[in-house]
């Protein structure tokens, strides 16, 4: 089990504030197929793939495959009711499994200012309930730490609530949390 990607989405505007993938993939758009002498041209010849990929990669450091999954899981999270009656603390924010895609599972965590979606490569059998519960606890703890890092980044008086998170400290904290999680 490893965390493949994470997204922080604004609850006010619904726009992504942060998206990052942590796993290299070889089956990206035009990554495995279509590598010939006309790699620069789209199938229809109207846009240059290299330019569009360079423009996209400058916006988010998240691979297209995971970006699509994060958007789909975020839409699913918006559709769900997330408040658990009688729950307090991190348990009240934890939504849990949102959806499954290929060999990946998406999990959600909701706070008053942001939605958090993580994509985890799943290697746990569905009938292994004990291991599933321990993974849920680990993910809940990880996302609560990511939420703490996001809240600390908002304490900067120059940060905008609805703008892309550009804080190097936030990015460093998230990368170290994910690296620790992926080593477990």
Coordinates of C-alpha atoms in Angstrom, one line a residue:
X1 CA 0.0 0.0 0.0
X2 CA 1.4 3.4 -0.9
X3 CA -0.1 6.8 -1.2
X4 CA -0.1 7.8 -4.9
X5 CA -1.6 11.4 -4.8
X6 CA -3.2 14.0 -2.6
X7 CA -5.5 16.9 -3.2
X8 CA -6.7 19.8 -1.1
X9 CA -9.9 21.3 -2.5
X10 CA -11.5 24.6 -1.3
X11 CA -15.0 24.1 0.3
X12 CA -16.0 27.6 -0.7
X13 CA -15.2 27.6 -4.4
X14 CA -14.7 23.9 -5.1
X15 CA -11.4 24.6 -6.8
X16 CA -8.3 22.6 -6.1
X17 CA -5.8 24.4 -3.9
X18 CA -3.1 21.7 -4.0
X19 CA -2.5 18.5 -6.1
X20 CA 0.5 16.4 -6.0
X21 CA 1.4 12.9 -7.1
X22 CA 4.1 10.9 -5.4
X23 CA 4.4 7.8 -7.7
X24 CA 6.0 7.8 -11.1
X25 CA 3.8 6.2 -13.8
X26 CA 4.8 5.1 -17.3
X27 CA 1.3 4.9 -18.8
X28 CA 0.6 8.6 -19.0
X29 CA -1.0 10.3 -22.0
X30 CA 1.3 9.5 -24.9
X31 CA 3.8 8.0 -22.5
X32 CA 3.8 4.4 -23.5
X33 CA 2.0 4.5 -26.9
X34 CA 2.4 7.0 -29.6
X35 CA 6.2 7.5 -29.2
X36 CA 7.3 7.9 -32.7
X37 CA 8.7 10.7 -34.9
X38 CA 5.4 12.7 -34.6
X39 CA 5.3 12.9 -30.8
X40 CA 4.9 16.7 -30.9
X41 CA 1.7 16.6 -32.8
X42 CA -1.8 15.7 -31.5
X43 CA -3.7 12.9 -33.3
X44 CA -5.8 15.6 -35.0
X45 CA -2.8 17.9 -35.6
X46 CA -4.3 20.9 -33.9
X47 CA -2.3 21.2 -30.7
X48 CA 1.2 20.4 -29.7
X49 CA 1.2 17.8 -27.0
X50 CA 4.6 18.9 -25.6
X51 CA 3.4 22.4 -25.2
X52 CA 0.1 21.4 -23.5
X53 CA 1.9 18.9 -21.1
X54 CA 4.5 21.6 -20.2
X55 CA 1.8 24.1 -19.5
X56 CA -0.2 21.6 -17.4
X57 CA 2.9 20.5 -15.5
X58 CA 3.7 24.0 -14.6
X59 CA 0.3 24.4 -13.0
X60 CA 0.3 21.2 -10.8
X61 CA 2.9 18.7 -10.0
X62 CA 0.4 15.9 -10.4
X63 CA 0.3 13.3 -13.2
X64 CA -2.8 13.3 -15.4
X65 CA -3.9 9.9 -14.4
X66 CA -4.0 10.8 -10.7
X67 CA -5.4 14.3 -11.4
X68 CA -8.4 12.7 -13.1
X69 CA -8.8 10.3 -10.1
X70 CA -8.6 13.2 -7.6
X71 CA -11.2 15.2 -9.5
X72 CA -13.6 12.2 -9.7
X73 CA -13.1 11.4 -6.0
X74 CA -13.6 15.1 -5.1
X75 CA -16.9 15.1 -7.0
X76 CA -18.0 11.9 -5.2
X77 CA -17.1 13.6 -1.9
X78 CA -19.3 16.5 -2.7
X79 CA -22.2 14.2 -3.3
X80 CA -21.8 12.4 0.1
X81 CA -23.1 13.3 3.5
X82 CA -20.0 13.4 5.7
X83 CA -21.2 14.4 9.2
X84 CA -21.2 11.4 11.5
X85 CA -23.5 11.8 14.5
X86 CA -21.8 11.7 17.9
X87 CA -18.3 11.7 16.4
X88 CA -15.7 14.2 17.6
X89 CA -12.2 15.3 16.5
X90 CA -10.6 13.5 13.5
X91 CA -13.3 10.9 13.5
X92 CA -16.0 13.5 12.7
X93 CA -14.0 14.7 9.7
X94 CA -13.1 11.2 8.3
X95 CA -15.4 10.2 5.4
X96 CA -13.5 7.1 4.5
X97 CA -13.6 5.2 1.2
X98 CA -15.0 7.3 -1.6
X99 CA -14.6 5.1 -4.6
X100 CA -12.3 2.5 -6.3
X101 CA -10.6 2.9 -9.6
X102 CA -8.4 0.2 -11.1
X103 CA -6.0 -0.9 -8.3
X104 CA -6.5 2.5 -6.4
X105 CA -8.8 3.6 -3.7
X106 CA -9.8 7.1 -3.0
X107 CA -10.4 8.3 0.6
X108 CA -11.9 11.6 1.9
X109 CA -11.5 13.9 4.8
X110 CA -13.7 17.0 5.2
X111 CA -13.1 20.1 7.4
X112 CA -14.8 23.4 7.6
X113 CA -12.4 25.1 5.1
X114 CA -11.1 22.3 2.8
X115 CA -11.8 18.8 1.5
X116 CA -8.9 16.4 1.4
X117 CA -8.8 13.5 -1.1
X118 CA -6.0 10.9 -1.2
X119 CA -5.5 8.1 -3.8
X120 CA -3.9 5.0 -2.3
X121 CA -2.6 2.0 -4.3
X122 CA -4.4 -0.8 -2.7
X123 CA -2.9 -4.2 -2.1
X124 CA -5.2 -5.3 0.8
X125 CA -7.8 -8.0 0.2
X126 CA -11.4 -6.7 0.9
X127 CA -12.1 -9.5 3.3
X128 CA -9.1 -8.6 5.5
X129 CA -11.1 -6.2 7.8
X130 CA -8.5 -5.9 10.5
X131 CA -5.9 -4.6 8.0
X132 CA -8.4 -2.3 6.4
X133 CA -9.2 -0.7 9.8
X134 CA -5.5 -0.2 10.6
X135 CA -5.0 1.4 7.2
X136 CA -8.0 3.7 7.8
X137 CA -6.4 4.8 11.1
X138 CA -3.1 5.5 9.4
X139 CA -4.7 7.5 6.6
X140 CA -6.8 9.4 9.1
X141 CA -3.7 10.4 11.1
X142 CA -1.8 11.3 7.9
X143 CA -4.6 13.6 6.6
X144 CA -5.1 15.2 10.0
X145 CA -1.4 16.2 9.9
X146 CA -1.8 17.5 6.3
X147 CA -4.8 19.5 7.6
X148 CA -2.6 20.9 10.4
X149 CA 0.1 21.9 7.8
X150 CA -2.6 23.6 5.7
X151 CA -4.0 25.5 8.7
X152 CA -0.5 26.7 9.5
X153 CA -0.1 27.9 6.0
X154 CA -3.3 29.9 6.3
X155 CA -1.9 31.7 9.3
X156 CA 0.4 33.6 6.9
X157 CA -1.4 37.0 6.6
X158 CA -0.5 37.1 2.9
X159 CA -2.1 33.8 2.0
X160 CA -5.4 33.8 0.2
X161 CA -8.1 31.2 1.2
X162 CA -9.1 30.5 -2.4
X163 CA -5.7 30.6 -4.1
X164 CA -3.4 27.8 -5.0
X165 CA -1.1 26.8 -2.1
X166 CA 2.4 27.9 -3.0
X167 CA 4.0 27.6 0.5
X168 CA 7.3 25.7 0.3
X169 CA 6.9 24.8 4.0
X170 CA 3.5 23.2 3.3
X171 CA 4.9 21.2 0.3
X172 CA 7.9 20.1 2.3
X173 CA 5.7 19.0 5.2
X174 CA 3.3 17.0 2.9
X175 CA 6.2 15.3 1.1
X176 CA 7.8 14.2 4.4
X177 CA 4.5 13.0 5.7
X178 CA 3.8 11.0 2.6
X179 CA 7.4 9.6 2.5
X180 CA 6.9 8.4 6.1
X181 CA 3.5 6.8 5.2
X182 CA 4.8 5.0 2.1
X183 CA 7.7 3.4 4.1
X184 CA 5.3 1.8 6.6

